[in-house]
């Protein structure tokens, strides 16, 4: 349901907010809409602010595969996803012999998000239909992701008027796109 909120002069979709205005944040959202004071945050300058996207099933990108057990490959994928508005992802493995699968899972477990990369929320081993039929953020343990609300993660995507990615923030830190 789309509403205009006269008290704070911002527009958005209620529930999962699609907000026009500004956002203040540290690593959690502190304020959004026209009431933004400008201390830590940004103004969308006529564009839109959306929650960062979460990719729940992705095998690879940029010549890398989640099953390769390659920290460098995971880094390339994380940076690629963040540059395209994905702030969190679930690397998805293929059906592999157990020793290869264990190596891939250990690599994902030990992965550290690069400064310009998206977060890894876990690994995709379950059926995507299950995740899509429940509250996804709860399924992947990311209850503070996926919406623009005070106290939630400052994982944000700024879109220009043509809905092209203008800026990406993961945990309140700007990712170079």
Coordinates of N, CA and C in Angstrom, one line a residue, residues 2 4 43 46 55 70 88 106 108 121 148-149 177:
X2 N 0.7 2.1 -0.9 CA 1.5 3.4 -1.0 C 0.8 4.5 -0.2
X4 N 1.4 8.6 1.5 CA 2.2 9.8 1.7 C 2.0 10.2 3.1
X43 N 21.4 12.1 1.4 CA 20.1 12.5 0.8 C 20.1 11.8 -0.6
X46 N 16.6 13.2 -5.1 CA 15.7 13.0 -6.1 C 15.6 11.5 -6.5
X55 N 20.6 -12.0 -2.3 CA 20.5 -13.1 -3.3 C 20.6 -14.4 -2.5
X70 N 37.6 -21.2 -3.2 CA 38.6 -20.1 -3.4 C 38.2 -18.9 -2.7
X88 N 23.7 -8.6 0.5 CA 23.9 -9.9 1.2 C 23.6 -11.1 0.3
X106 N 33.9 -24.9 4.1 CA 34.9 -24.3 5.0 C 35.4 -23.0 4.5
X108 N 33.7 -20.9 2.6 CA 32.6 -20.0 2.8 C 32.5 -19.6 4.2
X121 N 25.6 -14.3 4.3 CA 24.7 -14.7 5.4 C 24.7 -16.1 5.7
X148 N 13.8 -0.8 5.7 CA 14.3 0.5 6.2 C 13.5 0.8 7.4
X149 N 14.1 0.5 8.6 CA 13.4 0.7 9.9 C 14.5 1.1 10.9
X177 N 31.0 1.5 -6.3 CA 30.3 0.8 -7.4 C 30.8 1.4 -8.7

